[in-house]
Coordinates of C-alpha atoms in Angstrom, one line a residue:
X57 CA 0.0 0.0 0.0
X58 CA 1.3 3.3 -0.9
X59 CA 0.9 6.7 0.5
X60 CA 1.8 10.1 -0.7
X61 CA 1.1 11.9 1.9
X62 CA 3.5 13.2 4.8
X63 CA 4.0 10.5 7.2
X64 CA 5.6 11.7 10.9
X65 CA 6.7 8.6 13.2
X66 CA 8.4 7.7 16.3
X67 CA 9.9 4.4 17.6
X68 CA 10.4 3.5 21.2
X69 CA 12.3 0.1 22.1
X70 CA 11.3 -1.1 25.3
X71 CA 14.6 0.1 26.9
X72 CA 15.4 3.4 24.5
X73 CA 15.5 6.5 25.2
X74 CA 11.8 8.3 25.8
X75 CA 12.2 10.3 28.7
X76 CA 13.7 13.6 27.3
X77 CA 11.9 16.4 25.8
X78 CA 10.9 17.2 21.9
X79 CA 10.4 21.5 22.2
X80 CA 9.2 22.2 18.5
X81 CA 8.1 19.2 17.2
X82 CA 5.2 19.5 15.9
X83 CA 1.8 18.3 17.6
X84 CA -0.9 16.4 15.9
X85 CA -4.9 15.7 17.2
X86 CA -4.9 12.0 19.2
X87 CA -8.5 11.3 18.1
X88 CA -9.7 7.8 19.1
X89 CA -6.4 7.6 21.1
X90 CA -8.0 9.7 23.9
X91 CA -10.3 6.5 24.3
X92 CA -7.5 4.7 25.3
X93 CA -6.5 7.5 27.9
X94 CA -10.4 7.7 29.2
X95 CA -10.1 3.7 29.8
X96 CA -6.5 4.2 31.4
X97 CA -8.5 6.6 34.0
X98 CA -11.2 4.6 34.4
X99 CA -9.4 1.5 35.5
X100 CA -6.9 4.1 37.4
X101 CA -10.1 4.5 39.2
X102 CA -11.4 1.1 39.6
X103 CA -7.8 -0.2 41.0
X104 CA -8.2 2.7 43.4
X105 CA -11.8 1.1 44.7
X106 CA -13.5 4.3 43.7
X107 CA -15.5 2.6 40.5
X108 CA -16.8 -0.5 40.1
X109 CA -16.1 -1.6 36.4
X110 CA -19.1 -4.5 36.2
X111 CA -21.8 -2.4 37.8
X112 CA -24.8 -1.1 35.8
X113 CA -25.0 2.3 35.1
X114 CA -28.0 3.9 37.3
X115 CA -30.7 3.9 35.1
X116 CA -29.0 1.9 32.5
X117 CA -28.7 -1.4 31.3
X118 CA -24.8 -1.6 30.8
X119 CA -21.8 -1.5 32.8
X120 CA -18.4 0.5 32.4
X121 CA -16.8 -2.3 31.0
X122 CA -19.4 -2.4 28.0
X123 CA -19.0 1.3 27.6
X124 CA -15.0 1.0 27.5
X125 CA -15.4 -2.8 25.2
X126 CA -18.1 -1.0 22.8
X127 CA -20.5 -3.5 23.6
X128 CA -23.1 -2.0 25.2
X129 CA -25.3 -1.6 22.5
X130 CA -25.2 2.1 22.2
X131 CA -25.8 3.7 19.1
X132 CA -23.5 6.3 17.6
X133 CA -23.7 9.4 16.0
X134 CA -21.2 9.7 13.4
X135 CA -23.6 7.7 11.5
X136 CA -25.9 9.8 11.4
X137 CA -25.7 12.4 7.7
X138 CA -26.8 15.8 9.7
X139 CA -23.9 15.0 12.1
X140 CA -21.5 14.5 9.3
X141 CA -22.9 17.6 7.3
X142 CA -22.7 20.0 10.0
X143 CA -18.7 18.9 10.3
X144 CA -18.4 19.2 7.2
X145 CA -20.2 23.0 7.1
X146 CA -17.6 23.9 10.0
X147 CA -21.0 24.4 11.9
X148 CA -20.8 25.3 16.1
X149 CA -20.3 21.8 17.6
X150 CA -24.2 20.8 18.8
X151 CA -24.3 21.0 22.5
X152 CA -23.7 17.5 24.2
X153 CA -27.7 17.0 25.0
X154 CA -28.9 17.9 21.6
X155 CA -25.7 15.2 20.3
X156 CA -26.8 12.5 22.6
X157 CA -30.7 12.8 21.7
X158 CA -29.8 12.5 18.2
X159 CA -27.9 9.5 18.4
X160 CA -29.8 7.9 20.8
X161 CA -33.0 8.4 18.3
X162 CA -31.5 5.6 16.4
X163 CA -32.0 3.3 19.4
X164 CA -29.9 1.1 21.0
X165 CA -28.2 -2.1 18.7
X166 CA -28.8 -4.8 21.1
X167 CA -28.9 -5.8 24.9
X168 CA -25.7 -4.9 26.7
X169 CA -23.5 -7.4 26.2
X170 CA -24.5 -9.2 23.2
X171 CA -22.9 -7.4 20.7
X172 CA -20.3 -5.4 19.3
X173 CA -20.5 -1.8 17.9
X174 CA -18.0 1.1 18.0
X175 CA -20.2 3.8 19.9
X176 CA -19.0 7.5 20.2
X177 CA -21.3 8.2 22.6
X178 CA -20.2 5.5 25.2
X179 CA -17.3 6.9 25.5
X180 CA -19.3 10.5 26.2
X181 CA -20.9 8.4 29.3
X182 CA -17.6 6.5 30.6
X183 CA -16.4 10.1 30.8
X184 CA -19.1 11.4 32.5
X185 CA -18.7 9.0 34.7
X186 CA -15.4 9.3 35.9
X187 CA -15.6 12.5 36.0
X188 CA -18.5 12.2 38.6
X189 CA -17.0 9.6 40.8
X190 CA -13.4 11.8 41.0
X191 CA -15.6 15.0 41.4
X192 CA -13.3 16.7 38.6
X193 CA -12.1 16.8 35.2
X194 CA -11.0 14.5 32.6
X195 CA -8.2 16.3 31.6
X196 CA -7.6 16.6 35.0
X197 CA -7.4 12.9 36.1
X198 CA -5.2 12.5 32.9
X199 CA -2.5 14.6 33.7
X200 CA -2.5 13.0 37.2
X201 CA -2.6 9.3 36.7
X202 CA -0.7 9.6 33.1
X203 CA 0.9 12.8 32.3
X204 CA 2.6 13.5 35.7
X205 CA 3.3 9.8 36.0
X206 CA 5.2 10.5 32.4
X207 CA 6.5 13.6 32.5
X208 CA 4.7 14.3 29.5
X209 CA 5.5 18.0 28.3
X210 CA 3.0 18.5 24.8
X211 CA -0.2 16.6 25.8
X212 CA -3.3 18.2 26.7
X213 CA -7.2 18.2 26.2
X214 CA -7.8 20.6 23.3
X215 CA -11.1 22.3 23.8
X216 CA -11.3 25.5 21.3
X217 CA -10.5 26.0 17.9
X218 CA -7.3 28.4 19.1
X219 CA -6.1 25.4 21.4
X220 CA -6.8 23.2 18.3
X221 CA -4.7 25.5 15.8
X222 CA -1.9 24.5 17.3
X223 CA -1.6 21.5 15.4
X224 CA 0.1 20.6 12.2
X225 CA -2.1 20.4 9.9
X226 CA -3.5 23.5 7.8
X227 CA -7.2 22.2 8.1
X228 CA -6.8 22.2 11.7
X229 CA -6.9 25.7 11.7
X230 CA -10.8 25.9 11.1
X231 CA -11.8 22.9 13.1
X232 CA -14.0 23.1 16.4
X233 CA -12.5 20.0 18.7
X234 CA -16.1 20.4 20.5
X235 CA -17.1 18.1 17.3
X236 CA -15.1 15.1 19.6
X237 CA -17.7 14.1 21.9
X238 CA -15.0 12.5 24.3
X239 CA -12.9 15.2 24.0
X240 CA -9.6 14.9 22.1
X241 CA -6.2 15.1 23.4
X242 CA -3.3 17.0 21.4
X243 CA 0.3 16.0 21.5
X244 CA 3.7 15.0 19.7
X245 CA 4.0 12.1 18.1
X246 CA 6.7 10.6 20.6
X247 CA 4.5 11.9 23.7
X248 CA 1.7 9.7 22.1
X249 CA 4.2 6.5 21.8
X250 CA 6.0 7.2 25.7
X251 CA 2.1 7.1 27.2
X252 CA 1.2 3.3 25.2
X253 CA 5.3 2.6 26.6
X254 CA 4.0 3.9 30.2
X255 CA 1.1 1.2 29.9
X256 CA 3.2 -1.4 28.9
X257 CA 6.1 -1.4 31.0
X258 CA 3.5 -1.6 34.1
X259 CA 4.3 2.9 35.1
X260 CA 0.5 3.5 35.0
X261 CA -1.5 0.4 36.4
X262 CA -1.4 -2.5 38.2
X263 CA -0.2 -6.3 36.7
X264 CA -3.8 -6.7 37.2
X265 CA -5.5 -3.7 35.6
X266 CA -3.5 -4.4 32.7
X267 CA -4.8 -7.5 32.7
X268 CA -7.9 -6.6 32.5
X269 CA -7.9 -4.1 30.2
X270 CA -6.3 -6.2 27.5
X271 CA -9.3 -8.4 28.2
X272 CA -10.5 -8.3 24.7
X273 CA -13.6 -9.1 22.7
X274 CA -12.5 -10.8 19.2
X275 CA -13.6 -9.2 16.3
X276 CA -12.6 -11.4 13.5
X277 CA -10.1 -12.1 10.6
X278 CA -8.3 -9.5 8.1
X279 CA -10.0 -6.2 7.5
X280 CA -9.7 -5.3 3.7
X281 CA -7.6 -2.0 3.0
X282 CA -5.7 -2.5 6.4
X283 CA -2.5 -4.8 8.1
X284 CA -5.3 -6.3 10.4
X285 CA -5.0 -10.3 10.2
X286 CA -7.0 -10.1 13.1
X287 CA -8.4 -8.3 15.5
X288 CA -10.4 -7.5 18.4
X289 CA -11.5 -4.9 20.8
X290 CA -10.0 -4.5 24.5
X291 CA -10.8 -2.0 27.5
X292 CA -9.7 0.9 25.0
X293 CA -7.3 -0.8 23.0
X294 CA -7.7 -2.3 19.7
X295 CA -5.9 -6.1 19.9
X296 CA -4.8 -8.7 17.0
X297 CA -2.1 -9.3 14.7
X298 CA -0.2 -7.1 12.1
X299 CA 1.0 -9.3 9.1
X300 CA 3.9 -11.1 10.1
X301 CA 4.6 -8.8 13.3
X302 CA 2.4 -11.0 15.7
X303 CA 0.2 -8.9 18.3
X304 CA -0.4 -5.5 17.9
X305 CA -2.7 -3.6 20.4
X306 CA -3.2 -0.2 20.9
X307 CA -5.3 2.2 19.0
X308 CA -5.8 4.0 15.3
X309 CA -8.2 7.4 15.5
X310 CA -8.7 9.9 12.4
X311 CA -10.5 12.9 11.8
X312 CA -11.9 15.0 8.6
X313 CA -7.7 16.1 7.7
X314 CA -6.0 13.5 9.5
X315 CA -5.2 9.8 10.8
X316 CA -2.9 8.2 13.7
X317 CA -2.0 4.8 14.9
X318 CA -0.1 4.4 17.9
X319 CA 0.7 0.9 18.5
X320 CA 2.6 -1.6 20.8
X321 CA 4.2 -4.9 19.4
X322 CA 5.0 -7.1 22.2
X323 CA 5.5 -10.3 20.6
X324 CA 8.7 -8.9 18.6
X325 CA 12.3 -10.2 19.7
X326 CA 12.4 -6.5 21.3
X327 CA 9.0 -5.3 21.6
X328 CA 8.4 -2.4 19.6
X329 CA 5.8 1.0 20.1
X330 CA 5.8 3.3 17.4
X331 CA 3.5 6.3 16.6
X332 CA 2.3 7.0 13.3
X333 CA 0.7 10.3 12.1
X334 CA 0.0 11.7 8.6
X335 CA -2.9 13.2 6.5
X336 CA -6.2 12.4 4.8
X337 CA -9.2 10.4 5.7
X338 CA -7.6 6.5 5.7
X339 CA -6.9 4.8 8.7
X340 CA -5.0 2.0 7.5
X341 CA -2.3 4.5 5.6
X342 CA -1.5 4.8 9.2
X343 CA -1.5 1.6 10.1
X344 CA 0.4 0.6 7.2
X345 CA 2.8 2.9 8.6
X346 CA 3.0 1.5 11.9
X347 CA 3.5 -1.7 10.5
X348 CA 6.3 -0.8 8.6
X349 CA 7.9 1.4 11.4
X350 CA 7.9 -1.5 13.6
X351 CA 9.6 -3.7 11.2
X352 CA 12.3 -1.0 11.1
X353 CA 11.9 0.0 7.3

């Protein structure tokens, strides 16, 4: 598969350098990786005894876990074409109730637990609730339990279109992050790789956390257009294999300008995380990326 597009990377060895800083690089839009930082909290949480993973909801059929697994049957509302439209008109981001009603309009999918669908909005509720449990912010509980932790310098929550202009990308420039209903997180590409490193060399849960949140529900086989020889769905992570690589887990995300994939391949005679960002609309040009960044091409 070939790209033409520009394609920034980073590579971390389990034992390489990661700790020192990257003043002027430039910062790209995490997307779907902040799901993975959400879940990270929420488990930070639940290790702490302050949430209960397997509980229901009040007034809700599914648990934390099935918000965090995308199998809670929830509905979500990038399918939906006014949602898409109003993106694409660079409209003012719909407030969250009016963004919830209209995806919940469609329904819900199925009975918690007996299916699989990537929902959006679940992850606008697992927020919610961690941020009602800890009594404050999502951003805040990330720099906490992950950037602190980290030392991460470029990562924050990017909630305006100014904070959002600081990105790369030209396009970024007239983009409202309010559009992300679970909140997206900003960064470099190497702070994105050093917080999946963090995870995986046990700096930001317990053995058993971990454990849990690499709990995965399987997906199936190869996904046309991407490395994906199989795959599944974790606590926030996206888990399977890459080619000939063996497991890869962690997370792709894209926008309207721009993709990612930061992933983590354990299974390699020195496991691997790399960080992939570049333009466009297609997610596996990232993964591609990833894939071949891992492999040391």
């Amino acid at each position: 598969m070939r790209h033409r597009g520009r394609i920034f990377s980073c590579r971390l060895t389990r034992d390489g350098p990661g700790d020192t800083l990257d003043h002027g690089a430039p910062v790209f839009p995490y997307w779907s990786f902040t799901k993975t930082a959400i879940a990270i909290c929420a488990l930070k949480l639940a290790e702490q005894g302050k949430i209960d993973l397997n509980a229901a909801l009040p007034g809700h059929g599914f648990t934390l876990v099935q918000l965090l697994n995308h199998t809670s049957g929830l509905p979500d509302y990038r399918t939906l074409p006014e949602y898409r439209q109003a993106v694409a008109d660079d409209e003012k981001p719909w407030p969250r109730h009016r963004l919830v009603h209209a995806a919940m309009g469609q329904g819900m999918l199925f009975a918690p637990g007996t299916g699989w669908f990537y929902s959006n909005i679940g992850y606008m509720l697992a927020r919610d609730l961690i941020e009602d449990v800890a009594q404050t912010s999502f951003s805040d509980l990330f720099r906490r339990f992950v950037g602190d932790e980290l030392g991460l310098q470029s990562v924050r929550l990017a909630t305006t279109r100014e904070e959002f202009s600081q990105v790369l990308w030209e396009a970024a420039k007239s983009y409202d992050p309010g559009w992300v209903g679970h909140g997206c997180l900003i960064g470099t590409a190497h702070d994105a790789a050093r917080i999946l490193r963090g995870l995986f060399s046990g700096r930001l849960l317990s053995d058993e956390m971990l454990g849990r949140m690499m709990s995965r529900h399987p997906l199936g086989g190869a996904i046309e257009g991407r490395p994906w020889t199989e795959c599944g769905y974790a606590l926030g992570l996206m888990s399977g294999a890459f080619g000939n690589l063996g497991m890869a887990i962690e997370h792709s995300g894209g926008g309207p300008f721009c993709v990612n994939a930061v992933y983590h391949f354990p299974d390699l005679s020195e496991p691997v995380t790399v960080a992939c960002f570049t333009d466009g609309d297609d997610e596996g040009a990232a993964e591609f990326a990833a894939l071949g960044c891992a492999a040391g091409e």
